[in-house]
Amino acid sequence: MAEKEKLTIVMFSGDLDRALAGFIVATTGASMGMDVTMFFTFWGLNIIKKNEGGIKSKGIMQKMLNLINRGGSRRLKMSKFNMLGLGTWMMKRLMKEVNMPSLDEFIIMAKQMGVKMVPCSTTCGVMGGLTEDAFRSEVASITGAAYFLGEARESKVTLFI
Amino acid sequence: MAEKEKLTIVMFSGDLDRALAGFIVATTGASMGMDVTMFFTFWGLNIIKKNEGGIKSKGIMQKMLNLINRGGSRRLKMSKFNMLGLGTWMMKRLMKEVNMPSLDEFIIMAKQMGVKMVPCSTTCGVMGGLTEDAFRSEVASITGAAYFLGEARESKVTLFI
Amino acid sequence: MAEKEKLTIVMFSGDLDRALAGFIVATTGASMGMDVTMFFTFWGLNIIKKNEGGIKSKGIMQKMLNLINRGGSRRLKMSKFNMLGLGTWMMKRLMKEVNMPSLDEFIIMAKQMGVKMVPCSTTCGVMGGLTEDAFRSEVASITGAAYFLGEARESKVTLFI
């Protein structure tokens, strides 16, 4: 049996629009029979944080960062025209009108389609001492940048979003 | 005859500087004999909107978004140092001094060199219900994310800008 | 002897967080035996500017741009939560706590590991008439976009950061 073609996506940004772009490509790839890995790093870690509950962390600075940079798929904002939340609200309404899934639904859908979502170990430390406890159930174990490059070098397509 | 090597670029951003970076790579690729496709999505759709006339759309939110997010190659701003337009004006002057084409000229040049410019169907709906009428004549038909991935998996180089 | 697999990274952004992401991937690639080229363009040129001394340039606009857009690895700011420098200071402290190298150390390390760092000729002109004199000693000669695409088309992985 032929091996599946690979698609690897680095999710660097925590903006709602870039997150959506990533999941549109990821789920499209999975529906085309590709083997998809999403590697979440820096602000992208916000996308896969739990929406409920606080984030436990040691150290004052870590606690502060987790407070101002709470994250969670339902808290993300647009990179442009956020306008104190009005633009983000409008975008979510427009998405509903054209029957585009919400980011939350995209994450659940991606998991069901076999997309592998991996948090980057190097940046989990810097971004507030995050442990696997901070992430939602759809997410795989925390892994390093070498794992990402290992996947990427075997991929037909690699994107940095 | 050997097939041409492919270069595929996702144009996500509507910032003038990122748009220029995309067209520098695209036209360089075309001049090296590569088969280049640019896929415009989210704010990147602004790059290829007509500069003249308003954008027709149905629905109040769509009309509002098209008003605040007008787009067109001559209206784009720098991602940094826009300074109420002063920075963008300065950048355009600096480009002229070093004989770099304007974004408008780049789009026309790209078309002449055979670069294919494609608007993303999924995001045309979300970004204000855009139809082909909103885009300039150099642009190809609106197409979906599966088309992009089909091109990307056959490409030597794929960039997300 | 088998040729080394290539990794090519376009460094477009001058934000501290994106710069760090680029160097994490570049040094990881080099440690895995890959042949790594980083191509600095637009704001990314700021990453490899000398930290000391001013930047000499001709023309009033060039001088102005080099003043407001000084650059240098130690002057870069976070893309988010800079908060007048507080967020960037906090991030640097968090990096130290988890033993992540500073951006300055990353650049030196990358050079020692054989990573090739190349400034883009097309944008050196636009970004204030930069000459090789503006860049630190680890940096290779200024080269054009065709060189980048030549490397990228032979690369296993190409990223636009």
XYZ file of C-alpha atoms in Angstrom:
483
model
C 0.000 0.000 0.000
C 1.282 3.454 -0.909
C 2.101 5.718 1.986
C -0.104 8.764 2.479
C 1.255 12.149 1.405
C 2.109 14.356 4.356
C 1.045 17.927 5.120
C 2.700 19.753 8.042
C 1.544 23.113 9.382
C 3.322 25.278 11.982
C 0.701 27.271 13.866
C 2.718 30.229 15.202
C -0.033 32.838 15.378
C -2.844 33.069 17.914
C -5.011 35.336 15.750
C -8.482 33.977 14.968
C -8.136 34.571 11.214
C -4.778 32.817 10.889
C -6.040 29.963 13.094
C -9.043 29.513 10.781
C -6.789 29.569 7.700
C -4.713 26.784 9.277
C -7.706 24.600 10.034
C -9.283 25.159 6.596
C -6.064 23.848 4.998
C -5.654 21.037 7.573
C -9.191 19.662 7.201
C -9.102 20.068 3.413
C -5.836 18.095 3.374
C -7.306 15.357 5.577
C -10.396 15.130 3.325
C -8.053 14.683 0.353
C -6.460 11.711 2.109
C -3.331 13.474 3.354
C -1.627 12.691 6.651
C -1.806 16.044 8.490
C 0.246 17.284 11.465
C -0.267 20.705 13.057
C 2.575 21.913 15.250
C 1.519 24.661 17.691
C 4.165 27.092 18.927
C 4.402 30.550 20.580
C 0.984 32.329 20.329
C -0.414 29.392 18.373
C -0.492 27.462 21.661
C -3.458 29.686 22.598
C -5.580 27.991 19.918
C -5.486 24.606 21.648
C -5.693 25.739 25.281
C -8.785 24.626 27.192
C -11.615 27.147 27.056
C -12.698 26.355 30.626
C -10.849 26.770 33.930
C -7.649 28.667 34.672
C -4.134 27.602 33.749
C -1.967 26.390 36.596
C 1.661 27.409 36.506
C 4.574 28.011 38.878
C 6.349 31.362 39.149
C 4.966 34.891 39.243
C 5.836 35.808 35.653
C 4.307 32.591 34.329
C 1.098 33.319 36.245
C 1.023 36.882 34.905
C 1.556 35.782 31.301
C -1.173 33.153 31.579
C -3.525 35.816 32.905
C -3.025 38.381 30.138
C -2.532 35.695 27.466
C -5.360 33.365 28.533
C -6.096 31.744 25.165
C -8.684 29.123 24.229
C -10.380 28.802 20.812
C -13.374 30.956 21.829
C -11.248 33.852 23.132
C -9.090 34.476 20.047
C -9.392 37.789 18.230
C -8.952 38.894 14.624
C -5.542 40.266 13.619
C -7.320 43.289 12.084
C -10.523 45.220 12.784
C -11.007 43.635 16.192
C -12.472 47.001 17.254
C -12.889 46.083 20.929
C -14.431 42.769 19.895
C -16.994 44.136 17.418
C -15.020 43.030 14.342
C -14.397 39.575 15.798
C -18.123 39.232 16.607
C -19.005 40.317 13.057
C -16.571 37.796 11.544
C -18.135 34.996 13.593
C -21.597 36.037 12.335
C -20.359 36.107 8.724
C -18.834 32.635 9.184
C -22.198 31.326 10.405
C -24.005 32.861 7.427
C -21.807 30.987 4.943
C -21.963 27.809 7.070
C -18.274 27.855 7.954
C -17.580 25.898 11.170
C -16.450 27.864 14.221
C -12.812 27.442 15.295
C -14.008 25.189 18.111
C -15.905 22.989 15.655
C -12.889 22.957 13.314
C -10.655 21.592 16.092
C -13.134 18.800 16.926
C -13.615 18.025 13.217
C -9.858 17.975 12.582
C -9.372 15.464 15.418
C -12.142 13.237 13.995
C -10.479 13.380 10.574
C -7.198 12.178 12.060
C -5.295 15.485 12.076
C -2.500 15.316 14.665
C -2.250 18.447 16.832
C 1.060 18.753 18.680
C 2.210 21.459 21.147
C 5.861 22.536 20.830
C 7.870 21.686 23.961
C 10.466 24.455 23.582
C 7.883 27.220 23.632
C 5.536 25.662 26.228
C 8.165 26.690 28.781
C 8.551 30.247 27.554
C 4.824 30.838 27.076
C 4.040 30.503 30.779
C 5.325 27.069 31.793
C 2.458 25.216 30.072
C 1.975 21.518 30.791
C -0.322 19.037 28.986
C -2.943 19.948 31.562
C -3.365 23.333 29.829
C -4.479 21.800 26.525
C -7.803 20.377 25.356
C -8.395 16.642 24.944
C -7.997 16.631 21.143
C -4.316 17.538 21.484
C -1.420 15.017 21.335
C 1.599 14.929 23.675
C 4.013 17.875 23.876
C 6.931 17.325 21.459
C 10.066 19.152 20.293
C 11.096 21.068 17.199
C 13.108 18.070 15.933
C 9.847 16.118 15.664
C 8.361 18.929 13.571
C 11.333 19.010 11.196
C 11.282 15.213 10.966
C 7.665 15.404 9.742
C 8.307 18.447 7.544
C 11.214 16.896 5.643
C 8.932 14.015 4.630
C 6.037 16.315 3.731
C 4.782 17.285 0.296
C 3.647 20.630 1.733
C 4.835 22.533 4.821
C 3.314 25.864 5.850
C 4.279 28.353 8.557
C 1.142 30.218 9.642
C 9.265 17.951 -22.770
C 9.945 18.206 -19.067
C 7.157 19.686 -16.969
C 7.775 23.072 -15.398
C 8.557 23.193 -11.704
C 5.712 24.650 -9.666
C 5.714 27.460 -7.111
C 2.568 28.053 -5.044
C 2.055 31.054 -2.773
C -0.802 31.616 -0.320
C -1.422 35.349 0.009
C -3.138 35.623 3.397
C -2.050 39.119 4.385
C -3.329 42.419 2.997
C -0.333 44.428 4.203
C 1.545 46.288 1.456
C 4.949 44.926 2.520
C 3.842 41.281 2.602
C 2.021 41.747 -0.718
C 5.233 43.090 -2.283
C 7.249 40.174 -0.873
C 4.789 37.765 -2.478
C 4.989 39.416 -5.898
C 8.797 39.679 -5.782
C 8.975 35.904 -5.253
C 6.204 35.177 -7.789
C 7.723 37.232 -10.613
C 11.235 35.953 -9.832
C 9.891 32.394 -10.016
C 8.153 33.091 -13.342
C 11.338 34.648 -14.764
C 13.204 31.455 -13.744
C 10.725 29.423 -15.770
C 8.569 28.205 -12.885
C 4.813 27.682 -13.124
C 3.493 30.082 -10.456
C 0.088 30.105 -8.718
C -0.886 32.714 -6.120
C -3.877 31.816 -3.961
C -5.498 34.846 -2.294
C -7.387 34.329 0.953
C -8.693 36.382 3.918
C -7.060 39.869 3.920
C -4.995 38.884 0.889
C -8.166 39.246 -1.197
C -7.739 43.004 -0.731
C -4.641 42.934 -2.949
C -6.573 41.880 -6.036
C -9.756 43.905 -5.525
C -10.489 46.567 -8.136
C -9.091 49.978 -7.249
C -12.064 51.781 -8.800
C -15.746 51.722 -7.894
C -17.436 50.322 -4.826
C -17.971 46.653 -4.010
C -21.508 45.371 -4.360
C -22.671 42.917 -1.748
C -25.876 41.738 -0.091
C -26.508 41.999 3.645
C -25.775 44.792 6.091
C -22.678 43.201 7.661
C -21.196 42.442 4.265
C -21.713 46.060 3.207
C -20.120 47.308 6.450
C -17.089 45.032 6.090
C -16.565 46.091 2.469
C -16.708 49.712 3.573
C -14.090 49.517 6.344
C -12.044 46.885 4.473
C -12.174 48.429 0.997
C -8.964 47.012 -0.437
C -7.354 47.537 -3.848
C -3.621 47.496 -4.587
C -3.265 51.286 -4.195
C -4.977 51.414 -0.787
C -2.870 48.854 1.094
C -0.784 49.990 4.049
C 2.493 48.856 5.578
C 2.293 46.401 8.502
C 4.654 48.689 10.452
C 5.339 52.432 10.577
C 2.215 53.319 8.594
C 2.090 56.496 10.747
C -1.233 57.746 9.359
C 0.005 57.036 5.846
C 3.367 58.815 6.096
C 5.378 55.566 6.373
C 3.474 53.980 3.494
C 4.060 57.082 1.362
C 7.781 57.023 2.251
C 8.041 53.336 1.349
C 6.473 53.986 -2.052
C 8.999 56.789 -2.634
C 11.894 54.527 -1.625
C 10.615 51.828 -3.987
C 10.592 54.339 -6.836
C 14.151 55.448 -6.055
C 15.477 51.886 -6.391
C 13.284 51.272 -9.475
C 11.104 48.665 -7.799
C 7.702 48.365 -9.529
C 4.644 49.517 -7.577
C 2.263 46.789 -6.335
C -0.099 47.703 -9.158
C 2.680 47.289 -11.722
C 3.721 43.996 -10.092
C 0.198 42.586 -10.541
C 0.094 43.533 -14.227
C 3.644 42.208 -14.753
C 2.832 38.938 -12.969
C -0.186 38.398 -15.243
C 1.951 39.048 -18.341
C 4.511 36.524 -17.080
C 1.818 33.877 -16.742
C 1.407 33.922 -12.961
C -2.036 32.548 -12.064
C -3.863 34.614 -9.433
C -6.762 32.782 -7.791
C -9.219 34.061 -5.132
C -10.178 31.501 -2.438
C -13.902 30.637 -2.564
C -14.248 29.724 1.120
C -13.101 33.117 2.327
C -14.778 35.227 -0.406
C -18.024 34.541 1.446
C -16.699 35.448 4.887
C -14.823 38.545 3.696
C -17.993 40.371 2.672
C -19.705 38.086 0.164
C -17.234 38.883 -2.631
C -18.058 37.795 -6.170
C -15.777 37.785 -9.237
C -17.106 41.258 -9.946
C -15.030 42.566 -7.005
C -11.704 41.529 -8.528
C -9.535 43.093 -11.215
C -9.262 41.653 -14.707
C -5.889 39.945 -14.152
C -7.493 37.545 -11.677
C -8.639 33.975 -12.509
C -11.919 32.366 -11.401
C -12.727 31.909 -7.699
C -11.622 28.431 -6.572
C -11.552 26.352 -3.380
C -8.885 25.276 -0.885
C -8.733 21.801 -2.439
C -7.445 23.372 -5.655
C -4.713 25.139 -3.679
C -3.613 21.919 -1.962
C -3.695 20.096 -5.289
C -1.231 22.633 -6.688
C 0.839 22.747 -3.497
C 1.390 18.982 -3.294
C 2.912 19.098 -6.780
C 5.010 22.191 -6.043
C 8.730 22.399 -5.414
C 8.145 25.402 -3.176
C 5.008 26.479 -1.271
C 4.921 29.654 0.828
C 2.267 31.037 3.179
C 2.583 34.828 3.248
C 28.458 10.658 -0.286
C 24.796 11.602 -0.161
C 24.061 15.293 -0.385
C 22.677 16.988 2.689
C 18.977 17.771 2.786
C 18.278 21.483 2.501
C 16.159 23.740 4.709
C 15.459 27.306 3.532
C 13.806 29.970 5.685
C 12.644 33.426 4.569
C 12.888 35.797 7.518
C 10.412 38.541 6.596
C 9.415 39.690 10.066
C 11.458 41.758 12.507
C 9.419 40.735 15.558
C 11.425 39.110 18.350
C 9.067 36.142 18.652
C 9.075 35.328 14.922
C 12.873 35.787 14.827
C 13.250 33.286 17.679
C 10.925 30.808 15.928
C 13.122 31.048 12.830
C 16.350 30.424 14.714
C 14.866 27.540 16.730
C 13.969 25.804 13.452
C 17.287 26.756 11.775
C 19.521 25.474 14.591
C 17.380 22.347 15.033
C 17.751 21.676 11.308
C 21.523 22.180 11.443
C 21.792 19.840 14.456
C 19.883 17.205 12.430
C 22.508 17.508 9.684
C 20.526 19.690 7.309
C 22.068 22.379 5.102
C 20.312 25.548 6.308
C 19.957 28.918 4.532
C 18.152 31.886 6.098
C 17.156 34.646 3.686
C 16.491 38.002 5.402
C 14.128 40.449 3.724
C 12.049 43.559 4.589
C 11.777 43.889 8.433
C 13.717 40.654 8.858
C 16.850 42.608 7.886
C 16.591 44.218 11.342
C 17.487 40.890 12.969
C 20.964 40.806 11.461
C 21.848 44.503 11.681
C 24.777 45.399 13.928
C 23.734 46.217 17.491
C 26.440 48.873 17.830
C 26.968 52.127 15.946
C 24.648 53.930 13.597
C 23.743 52.958 10.054
C 25.259 55.062 7.311
C 23.062 55.801 4.318
C 22.608 58.410 1.632
C 19.421 60.397 1.184
C 17.130 61.999 3.732
C 14.385 59.381 3.613
C 16.904 56.582 3.986
C 18.419 58.308 7.039
C 14.941 58.818 8.542
C 13.933 55.195 8.022
C 17.193 53.924 9.545
C 16.554 56.128 12.559
C 13.006 54.978 13.336
C 13.719 51.418 12.187
C 17.125 50.987 13.830
C 17.121 47.197 14.272
C 19.741 44.924 15.825
C 19.022 41.628 17.610
C 18.862 43.277 21.049
C 16.369 45.954 20.012
C 13.624 43.751 18.568
C 10.225 43.689 20.257
C 7.499 41.088 20.625
C 4.659 41.159 18.087
C 2.187 41.069 21.001
C 2.137 42.324 24.583
C 5.188 44.517 24.111
C 3.524 46.913 26.601
C 6.145 49.659 26.264
C 8.871 47.050 26.601
C 7.559 45.283 29.719
C 6.276 42.251 27.782
C 9.505 41.950 25.809
C 11.530 42.165 29.037
C 9.318 39.489 30.614
C 9.735 37.203 27.607
C 13.529 37.531 27.808
C 13.397 36.610 31.518
C 11.175 33.593 30.789
C 13.602 32.487 28.062
C 16.478 32.633 30.557
C 14.520 30.594 33.101
C 14.035 27.725 30.636
C 17.635 28.078 29.380
C 16.663 29.200 25.903
C 19.492 31.149 24.200
C 18.912 34.861 23.558
C 18.413 35.927 19.937
C 21.985 37.228 19.936
C 23.301 33.860 21.133
C 21.107 32.075 18.572
C 22.693 34.061 15.723
C 26.232 33.236 16.905
C 25.276 29.582 17.441
C 23.647 29.343 14.021
C 26.814 30.669 12.374
C 28.953 28.136 14.268
C 26.617 25.335 13.125
C 27.073 26.378 9.489
C 23.735 28.123 8.950
C 24.065 30.556 6.033
C 22.476 33.960 6.721
C 21.845 36.021 3.579
C 20.403 39.566 3.237
C 18.043 40.121 0.283
C 19.458 42.636 -2.209
C 16.096 43.835 -3.564
C 14.855 44.949 -0.161
C 18.189 46.305 1.159
C 17.599 49.266 -1.147
C 14.021 49.886 -0.078
C 14.726 49.416 3.643
C 16.996 52.436 3.843
C 19.745 51.796 1.313
C 21.497 49.170 3.459
C 24.979 48.016 2.486
C 26.979 45.073 3.860
C 28.411 47.510 6.358
C 25.040 47.549 8.169
C 25.130 43.840 8.995
C 26.958 41.850 11.670
C 29.966 39.685 10.882
C 28.054 36.371 10.907
C 26.140 37.427 7.797
C 27.014 36.358 4.226
C 27.046 38.620 1.148
C 23.896 40.403 -0.018
C 22.137 38.300 -2.653
C 18.976 38.420 -4.767
C 15.587 36.695 -4.717
C 16.656 34.357 -7.531
C 19.302 32.898 -5.208
C 16.617 32.268 -2.587
C 14.335 30.484 -5.067
C 17.284 28.478 -6.373
C 17.914 27.184 -2.842
C 14.190 26.740 -2.090
C 13.474 24.600 -5.155
C 16.152 22.159 -3.980
C 14.964 22.204 -0.366
C 13.029 19.553 1.494
C 11.451 22.273 3.634
C 10.932 25.985 2.903
C 9.304 28.322 5.425
C 8.214 31.961 5.156
C 8.382 33.520 8.627
